[in-house]
Short mmCIF file of C-alpha atoms and ligand atoms in Angstrom, two decimals:
data_model
loop_
_atom_site.label_atom_id
_atom_site.label_comp_id
_atom_site.label_asym_id
_atom_site.label_seq_id
_atom_site.Cartn_x
_atom_site.Cartn_y
_atom_site.Cartn_z
CA MET A 133 -23.60 -4.92 -10.93
CA SER A 134 -21.93 -7.38 -13.46
CA THR A 135 -18.57 -7.45 -14.17
CA ALA A 136 -19.50 -6.95 -18.05
CA GLN A 137 -21.11 -3.45 -16.94
CA THR A 138 -17.63 -2.93 -15.30
CA GLY A 139 -14.63 -4.54 -16.86
CA ALA A 140 -11.44 -2.00 -17.74
CA ALA A 141 -10.94 -0.75 -20.84
CA GLY A 142 -8.65 -2.27 -22.83
CA GLY A 143 -9.43 -5.95 -22.45
CA GLY A 144 -8.48 -8.81 -19.98
CA ARG A 145 -9.01 -8.90 -16.35
CA PRO A 146 -7.49 -5.35 -14.66
CA LEU A 147 -4.98 -4.40 -12.03
CA GLY A 148 -6.46 -2.61 -8.93
CA VAL A 149 -4.35 -0.18 -8.10
CA MET A 150 -5.34 1.72 -4.39
CA ALA A 151 -3.88 3.73 -1.94
CA ALA A 152 -5.81 5.23 1.58
CA LEU A 153 -5.34 9.01 1.14
CA PRO A 154 -5.32 10.85 -2.40
CA GLN A 155 -1.67 12.61 -2.19
CA GLU A 156 -0.63 8.85 -1.49
CA LEU A 157 -2.01 7.98 -5.50
CA GLY A 158 -0.32 11.26 -7.27
CA ASP A 159 -1.12 11.88 -10.55
CA LEU A 160 -2.38 8.30 -11.36
CA VAL A 161 -6.12 8.59 -12.29
CA GLU A 162 -4.85 12.49 -14.41
CA ALA A 163 -2.47 9.76 -16.39
CA MET A 164 -5.15 7.46 -17.24
CA ARG A 165 -7.34 10.24 -18.18
CA ALA A 166 -5.07 11.32 -20.71
CA GLU A 167 -4.04 8.00 -21.96
CA SER A 168 -7.25 6.41 -22.69
CA GLY A 169 -10.00 8.01 -20.69
CA VAL A 170 -11.82 7.38 -17.66
CA ARG A 171 -14.55 5.56 -16.80
CA THR A 172 -16.08 6.62 -12.89
CA VAL A 173 -17.92 3.79 -11.05
CA THR A 174 -19.61 5.25 -7.74
CA HIS A 175 -19.80 2.13 -5.47
CA GLY A 176 -20.19 1.23 -1.88
CA ARG A 177 -19.57 5.19 -1.46
CA ARG A 178 -16.59 5.14 -3.33
CA ASP A 179 -14.94 6.18 -6.79
CA TYR A 180 -13.30 3.45 -8.59
CA HIS A 181 -11.67 4.88 -11.96
CA LEU A 182 -11.24 2.38 -14.71
CA GLY A 183 -9.23 3.03 -18.25
CA THR A 184 -5.28 2.52 -19.28
CA VAL A 185 -2.58 3.89 -17.72
CA HIS A 186 1.22 3.50 -18.38
CA GLY A 187 -0.06 0.61 -20.84
CA ALA A 188 -1.81 -1.24 -18.06
CA PRO A 189 -5.17 -2.05 -17.84
CA CYS A 190 -6.51 -0.93 -14.08
CA VAL A 191 -9.14 -0.23 -11.92
CA VAL A 192 -7.66 3.00 -9.04
CA THR A 193 -9.31 3.55 -6.09
CA LEU A 194 -9.17 5.20 -2.57
CA ALA A 195 -9.61 3.36 0.19
CA ARG A 196 -9.94 5.61 2.59
CA ILE A 197 -7.98 5.13 6.19
CA GLY A 198 -8.25 2.30 8.53
CA LYS A 199 -8.86 -1.85 7.99
CA VAL A 200 -12.35 -2.04 7.80
CA ALA A 201 -12.30 1.10 4.84
CA ALA A 202 -9.00 -1.03 3.22
CA ALA A 203 -11.29 -4.38 3.39
CA ALA A 204 -14.40 -3.09 2.09
CA THR A 205 -12.54 -1.52 -1.02
CA VAL A 206 -10.17 -4.66 -1.92
CA SER A 207 -13.67 -6.77 -1.69
CA ALA A 208 -15.40 -4.51 -3.70
CA LEU A 209 -12.24 -4.52 -6.50
CA ILE A 210 -12.36 -8.13 -6.48
CA HIS A 211 -16.20 -8.31 -6.55
CA ALA A 212 -17.15 -5.59 -8.60
CA PHE A 213 -14.66 -5.35 -10.67
CA ASP A 214 -13.04 -8.63 -11.33
CA VAL A 215 -9.52 -7.19 -10.71
CA GLU A 216 -6.26 -10.11 -11.40
CA ALA A 217 -4.45 -8.69 -9.00
CA VAL A 218 -4.04 -5.76 -5.97
CA VAL A 219 -1.29 -3.55 -5.34
CA PHE A 220 -1.39 -0.76 -2.47
CA THR A 221 0.70 2.75 -2.24
CA GLY A 222 0.85 4.77 0.01
CA VAL A 223 3.41 6.22 3.14
CA ALA A 224 3.71 4.43 6.63
CA GLY A 225 5.68 5.27 9.55
CA GLY A 226 9.38 3.34 10.36
CA VAL A 227 9.73 0.76 12.86
CA GLY A 228 12.82 -1.38 11.79
CA ARG A 229 15.92 1.01 13.20
CA GLU A 230 17.50 0.66 10.00
CA VAL A 231 14.56 2.06 8.13
CA ARG A 232 14.53 6.02 7.91
CA ILE A 233 12.49 8.67 5.95
CA GLY A 234 12.64 8.91 2.58
CA ASP A 235 13.12 4.68 2.47
CA VAL A 236 10.96 1.90 0.39
CA VAL A 237 9.54 -0.51 2.49
CA VAL A 238 8.06 -3.27 0.13
CA ALA A 239 6.52 -6.15 1.88
CA ASP A 240 7.06 -9.81 1.95
CA SER A 241 4.42 -10.39 4.64
CA LEU A 242 1.94 -8.48 6.90
CA THR A 243 0.63 -8.78 10.34
CA GLN A 244 -2.20 -7.22 11.51
CA HIS A 245 -0.79 -5.53 15.01
CA ASP A 246 -3.85 -4.83 17.04
CA LEU A 247 -5.35 -8.22 16.71
CA ASP A 248 -5.29 -10.29 19.98
CA ALA A 249 -7.97 -12.94 20.66
CA SER A 250 -5.73 -14.33 23.52
CA PRO A 251 -6.10 -16.63 25.51
CA LEU A 252 -8.46 -18.08 22.99
CA PHE A 253 -6.08 -17.87 19.92
CA PRO A 254 -2.31 -17.01 19.70
CA ARG A 255 -1.56 -12.90 19.73
CA PHE A 256 -2.00 -11.81 16.16
CA GLU A 257 -3.93 -15.05 14.86
CA VAL A 258 -6.77 -14.15 12.81
CA PRO A 259 -9.50 -16.16 14.55
CA LEU A 260 -10.79 -19.71 12.86
CA LEU A 261 -8.14 -18.30 9.54
CA GLY A 262 -5.44 -20.02 11.56
CA VAL A 263 -3.41 -17.56 9.51
CA ALA A 264 -1.20 -14.20 11.63
CA ARG A 265 1.11 -13.43 8.70
CA PHE A 266 0.04 -13.11 5.17
CA ALA A 267 2.32 -13.17 2.05
CA ALA A 268 2.52 -11.02 -0.36
CA ASP A 269 2.71 -12.20 -3.68
CA GLN A 270 6.29 -12.62 -3.96
CA GLY A 271 5.92 -12.36 -8.18
CA LEU A 272 4.27 -9.13 -7.72
CA ALA A 273 6.24 -7.91 -4.85
CA ASP A 274 9.55 -8.89 -6.70
CA GLN A 275 7.80 -6.50 -9.85
CA LEU A 276 7.37 -3.92 -7.18
CA ALA A 277 10.74 -3.81 -5.30
CA ALA A 278 12.35 -3.79 -8.97
CA ALA A 279 10.33 -0.75 -10.17
CA THR A 280 10.97 0.68 -6.34
CA GLY A 281 14.68 -0.16 -7.19
CA LYS A 282 14.67 1.61 -10.85
CA PHE A 283 12.93 4.91 -9.37
CA VAL A 284 15.87 4.71 -6.38
CA ALA A 285 18.34 4.43 -8.51
CA GLU A 286 17.35 6.61 -11.45
CA GLU A 287 15.64 9.64 -8.38
CA GLY A 288 16.95 9.26 -5.07
CA PRO A 289 20.15 11.72 -5.49
CA ALA A 290 17.40 14.26 -6.79
CA LEU A 291 14.67 13.14 -4.34
CA ALA A 292 17.36 13.44 -1.03
CA ALA A 293 18.45 16.83 -2.66
CA ARG A 294 14.51 18.31 -3.01
CA PHE A 295 13.60 16.92 -0.28
CA GLY A 296 16.43 17.20 2.42
CA THR A 297 16.24 13.34 2.92
CA GLN A 298 18.99 10.72 3.03
CA LEU A 299 19.65 8.69 0.23
CA PRO A 300 16.33 6.04 -0.18
CA GLN A 301 16.87 2.87 0.82
CA VAL A 302 14.35 0.01 -0.62
CA HIS A 303 13.69 -2.55 2.25
CA ARG A 304 12.20 -5.84 1.78
CA GLY A 305 10.15 -7.50 4.91
CA LEU A 306 6.93 -7.47 7.32
CA ILE A 307 4.80 -4.58 7.57
CA ILE A 308 2.23 -4.20 10.29
CA SER A 309 -0.93 -2.68 9.79
CA GLY A 310 -3.22 -1.52 12.67
CA ASP A 311 -6.17 1.04 13.37
CA GLN A 312 -4.13 3.30 15.17
CA PHE A 313 -1.90 6.54 14.20
CA VAL A 314 1.64 5.30 15.96
CA ALA A 315 2.99 8.36 17.19
CA SER A 316 4.88 8.17 20.87
CA ALA A 317 8.12 6.35 21.31
CA ALA A 318 6.94 4.04 23.93
CA ALA A 319 4.03 3.17 21.15
CA VAL A 320 6.68 2.43 18.67
CA GLU A 321 8.88 0.56 21.13
CA ALA A 322 6.64 -1.64 22.27
CA LEU A 323 5.98 -2.76 18.66
CA ARG A 324 9.71 -3.31 18.45
CA GLU A 325 9.64 -5.59 21.32
CA ALA A 326 6.39 -7.47 20.41
CA LEU A 327 7.19 -7.55 16.84
CA PRO A 328 11.13 -7.34 16.47
CA ASP A 329 11.31 -7.61 12.45
CA ALA A 330 9.14 -5.61 12.20
CA LEU A 331 10.05 -2.64 9.54
CA ALA A 332 6.89 0.06 9.08
CA VAL A 333 3.67 0.50 10.31
CA GLU A 334 0.59 1.81 8.57
CA MET A 335 -3.15 1.14 8.78
CA GLU A 336 -4.47 -1.01 5.61
CA GLY A 337 -1.99 -3.18 4.00
CA ALA A 338 -2.32 -6.52 6.58
CA ALA A 339 -6.23 -6.05 6.01
CA ILE A 340 -6.09 -5.88 2.05
CA ALA A 341 -3.59 -8.74 2.56
CA GLN A 342 -5.84 -10.94 4.45
CA VAL A 343 -8.83 -10.54 2.36
CA CYS A 344 -6.64 -11.39 -0.70
CA HIS A 345 -5.45 -14.07 0.61
CA GLU A 346 -9.00 -15.77 1.82
CA TYR A 347 -9.90 -15.31 -2.58
CA GLY A 348 -6.75 -16.37 -4.02
CA VAL A 349 -5.60 -13.10 -5.36
CA PRO A 350 -2.37 -11.67 -5.61
CA CYS A 351 -1.52 -8.81 -3.76
CA ALA A 352 1.59 -6.58 -3.37
CA ILE A 353 2.09 -3.48 -0.93
CA VAL A 354 4.30 -0.98 -1.73
CA ARG A 355 4.93 1.91 1.82
CA THR A 356 7.38 5.38 1.48
CA ILE A 357 8.78 6.46 4.91
CA SER A 358 7.02 9.60 5.93
CA ASP A 359 7.78 8.87 9.37
CA THR A 360 9.55 7.18 12.44
CA ALA A 361 6.12 6.66 14.71
CA ASP A 362 7.48 8.56 17.58
CA ALA A 363 6.36 11.98 18.74
CA HIS A 364 7.43 13.99 15.44
CA ALA A 365 4.87 11.50 13.36
CA PRO A 366 2.02 13.61 12.78
CA THR A 367 4.16 16.90 11.34
CA SER A 368 6.43 14.44 9.59
CA PHE A 369 3.83 12.54 8.30
CA ALA A 370 1.72 15.49 7.24
CA SER A 371 4.72 17.67 5.50
CA PHE A 372 5.81 14.61 3.62
CA LEU A 373 2.36 13.41 2.64
CA THR A 374 1.56 17.08 0.67
CA GLU A 375 5.15 17.41 -0.39
CA ILE A 376 6.51 14.22 -1.67
CA ALA A 377 4.46 11.01 -1.37
CA GLY A 378 3.16 11.38 -4.48
CA THR A 379 6.45 12.00 -6.45
CA TYR A 380 7.42 8.41 -4.99
CA SER A 381 4.05 7.16 -5.66
CA ASN A 382 4.37 8.41 -9.35
CA GLY A 383 7.68 6.95 -10.12
CA ILE A 384 7.38 3.59 -8.84
CA LEU A 385 3.97 3.20 -9.91
CA LYS A 386 4.98 4.22 -13.92
CA ARG A 387 7.73 1.76 -13.64
CA PHE A 388 5.79 -0.86 -12.56
CA LEU A 389 3.32 -0.61 -14.74
CA GLN A 390 5.27 -0.42 -17.63
CA ALA A 391 7.05 -3.11 -16.67
CA ARG A 392 3.41 -5.15 -16.53
CA ALA A 393 1.96 -3.33 -20.19
CA VAL A 394 5.42 -4.60 -21.52
CA ALA A 395 5.10 -8.58 -20.08
CA GLY A 396 1.43 -8.50 -21.53
N1 LIG B 405 1.45 5.99 8.06
C1 LIG B 405 1.94 6.60 7.99
N2 LIG B 405 2.84 6.82 9.45
C2 LIG B 405 2.02 6.21 10.31
C3 LIG B 405 2.16 6.44 12.13
N3 LIG B 405 2.93 6.40 12.77
N4 LIG B 405 1.31 5.02 12.08
C4 LIG B 405 0.26 4.56 11.26
N5 LIG B 405 0.18 4.83 10.15
C5 LIG B 405 0.86 5.69 9.30
#
């Protein structure tokens, strides 16, 4: 499949927009359909939706869950769709003690909390790459944080009232990823001990950041906190995912993409 065959409508290299699950993407594909129409290409068992949304040419897709799924999907975005940058949106478990359900975390850096090839290599370091923490693109993360700040300022009080959460706060810092859904007080405490500056835990971000690092593609990750990775996590995650996740993604991505379209 050549890039010429798959390039997004509207000219210029598109932005790759990913989530793990459909609920985490909100109405983005419907908004694209209404704005420019959508061309869907199936590749490696995933659907890639090409078009323009909120003024920005994009390729939108779902990774499904876990680091391998995320790495495979972002690799296709880079090689088959020639995206100029990648943005990932979704939910995460809160790890930092100040991070509450309904808050939003924008990653400055990401690490794989379950990667351990010690004693051959330091814990968390990707063997033969020599990196334990992958930096998000700071410009892209700033734009994502600005869009999130605007969303929270404009809609935070209504969100808190509607969903029964606290007024949302926006955090910047370390997001950790692994192939486990973290759902016990002991497990989340072990993560805090091993990585004291971790703000949130999820299952894809650091894999995306590693692939983007290796190919020199800018990436940024935004996560809304659906649970606190303790024994309540499965029920909290499930209800947040169905009722709230899409509202946050819609509000954040709309502002982010509109600002990107204006900047050209
Ligand atoms: N995504 C949302 N909540 C999570 C948790 N508790 N563990 C891993 N990934 C998550």
